[in-house]
Amino acid sequence: RNVRHFAFGFGPHFCMGSHLARRELEVALREWLARVPNGWRLKPGTETTTHGGHSFGINAIELVWDV
């Protein structure tokens, strides 16, 4: 049997909510960036951890602000 799709990502079984999820993330990031103080950056000495597979994501990211 030839299965030609990745669940929630590609082919005939593409997740119907993916466009809404991307739009929600875009709005959330825009609103967050509009409200946090300027001068934020990655915390020195830390590493951003990610996961892969058929979808990429960030597990953790540590930020600091200049106050």
mmCIF file of C-alpha atoms in Angstrom:
data_model
loop_
_atom_site.group_PDB
_atom_site.id
_atom_site.type_symbol
_atom_site.label_atom_id
_atom_site.label_comp_id
_atom_site.label_asym_id
_atom_site.label_seq_id
_atom_site.Cartn_x
_atom_site.Cartn_y
_atom_site.Cartn_z
ATOM 1 C CA ARG A 1 0.000 0.000 0.000
ATOM 2 C CA ASN A 2 1.419 3.375 -1.017
ATOM 3 C CA VAL A 3 0.634 6.013 1.622
ATOM 4 C CA ARG A 4 1.447 9.436 0.171
ATOM 5 C CA HIS A 5 0.817 11.862 3.014
ATOM 6 C CA PHE A 6 2.206 13.121 6.303
ATOM 7 C CA ALA A 7 -0.546 13.612 8.859
ATOM 8 C CA PHE A 8 -1.330 17.304 9.398
ATOM 9 C CA GLY A 9 1.316 18.437 6.958
ATOM 10 C CA PHE A 10 1.088 17.400 3.326
ATOM 11 C CA GLY A 11 -1.065 15.705 0.760
ATOM 12 C CA PRO A 12 -4.767 14.911 0.820
ATOM 13 C CA HIS A 13 -4.869 14.794 4.618
ATOM 14 C CA PHE A 14 -3.522 18.308 5.191
ATOM 15 C CA CYS A 15 -4.711 19.734 8.515
ATOM 16 C CA MET A 16 -7.738 21.972 7.922
ATOM 17 C CA GLY A 17 -6.818 24.157 10.910
ATOM 18 C CA SER A 18 -3.232 24.845 9.846
ATOM 19 C CA HIS A 19 -4.007 28.211 8.237
ATOM 20 C CA LEU A 20 -5.898 29.389 11.325
ATOM 21 C CA ALA A 21 -3.067 28.199 13.589
ATOM 22 C CA ARG A 22 -0.486 30.115 11.539
ATOM 23 C CA ARG A 23 -2.634 33.269 11.593
ATOM 24 C CA GLU A 24 -3.138 32.977 15.376
ATOM 25 C CA LEU A 25 0.610 32.643 15.883
ATOM 26 C CA GLU A 26 1.270 35.657 13.651
ATOM 27 C CA VAL A 27 -1.204 37.805 15.622
ATOM 28 C CA ALA A 28 0.121 36.577 18.982
ATOM 29 C CA LEU A 29 3.726 37.392 18.064
ATOM 30 C CA ARG A 30 2.786 40.810 16.664
ATOM 31 C CA GLU A 31 0.844 41.710 19.833
ATOM 32 C CA TRP A 32 3.579 40.374 22.127
ATOM 33 C CA LEU A 33 6.283 42.359 20.324
ATOM 34 C CA ALA A 34 4.132 45.506 20.526
ATOM 35 C CA ARG A 35 3.847 45.166 24.311
ATOM 36 C CA VAL A 36 7.240 43.970 25.557
ATOM 37 C CA PRO A 37 9.928 46.550 26.269
ATOM 38 C CA ASN A 38 12.692 47.126 23.744
ATOM 39 C CA GLY A 39 16.132 45.752 24.474
ATOM 40 C CA TRP A 40 15.328 42.053 24.701
ATOM 41 C CA ARG A 41 17.766 39.402 23.538
ATOM 42 C CA LEU A 42 18.724 35.788 24.059
ATOM 43 C CA LYS A 43 20.045 35.109 27.545
ATOM 44 C CA PRO A 44 23.864 34.886 27.330
ATOM 45 C CA GLY A 45 25.222 31.378 27.745
ATOM 46 C CA THR A 46 21.975 29.602 26.907
ATOM 47 C CA GLU A 47 21.050 27.558 23.884
ATOM 48 C CA THR A 48 17.725 27.440 22.109
ATOM 49 C CA THR A 49 16.515 23.855 21.895
ATOM 50 C CA THR A 50 14.492 22.694 18.930
ATOM 51 C CA HIS A 51 12.804 19.576 17.638
ATOM 52 C CA GLY A 52 12.461 18.384 14.090
ATOM 53 C CA GLY A 53 10.764 15.731 12.089
ATOM 54 C CA HIS A 54 8.132 16.691 9.554
ATOM 55 C CA SER A 55 7.448 19.828 11.623
ATOM 56 C CA PHE A 56 10.069 22.096 13.165
ATOM 57 C CA GLY A 57 9.589 23.825 16.501
ATOM 58 C CA ILE A 58 11.354 25.549 19.364
ATOM 59 C CA ASN A 59 11.186 23.743 22.711
ATOM 60 C CA ALA A 60 12.657 26.512 24.841
ATOM 61 C CA ILE A 61 14.113 29.973 24.383
ATOM 62 C CA GLU A 62 15.394 32.109 27.252
ATOM 63 C CA LEU A 63 15.169 35.890 26.843
ATOM 64 C CA VAL A 64 16.392 38.802 28.958
ATOM 65 C CA TRP A 65 15.390 42.459 28.894
ATOM 66 C CA ASP A 66 17.472 45.563 29.555
ATOM 67 C CA VAL A 67 15.569 47.458 32.242
#
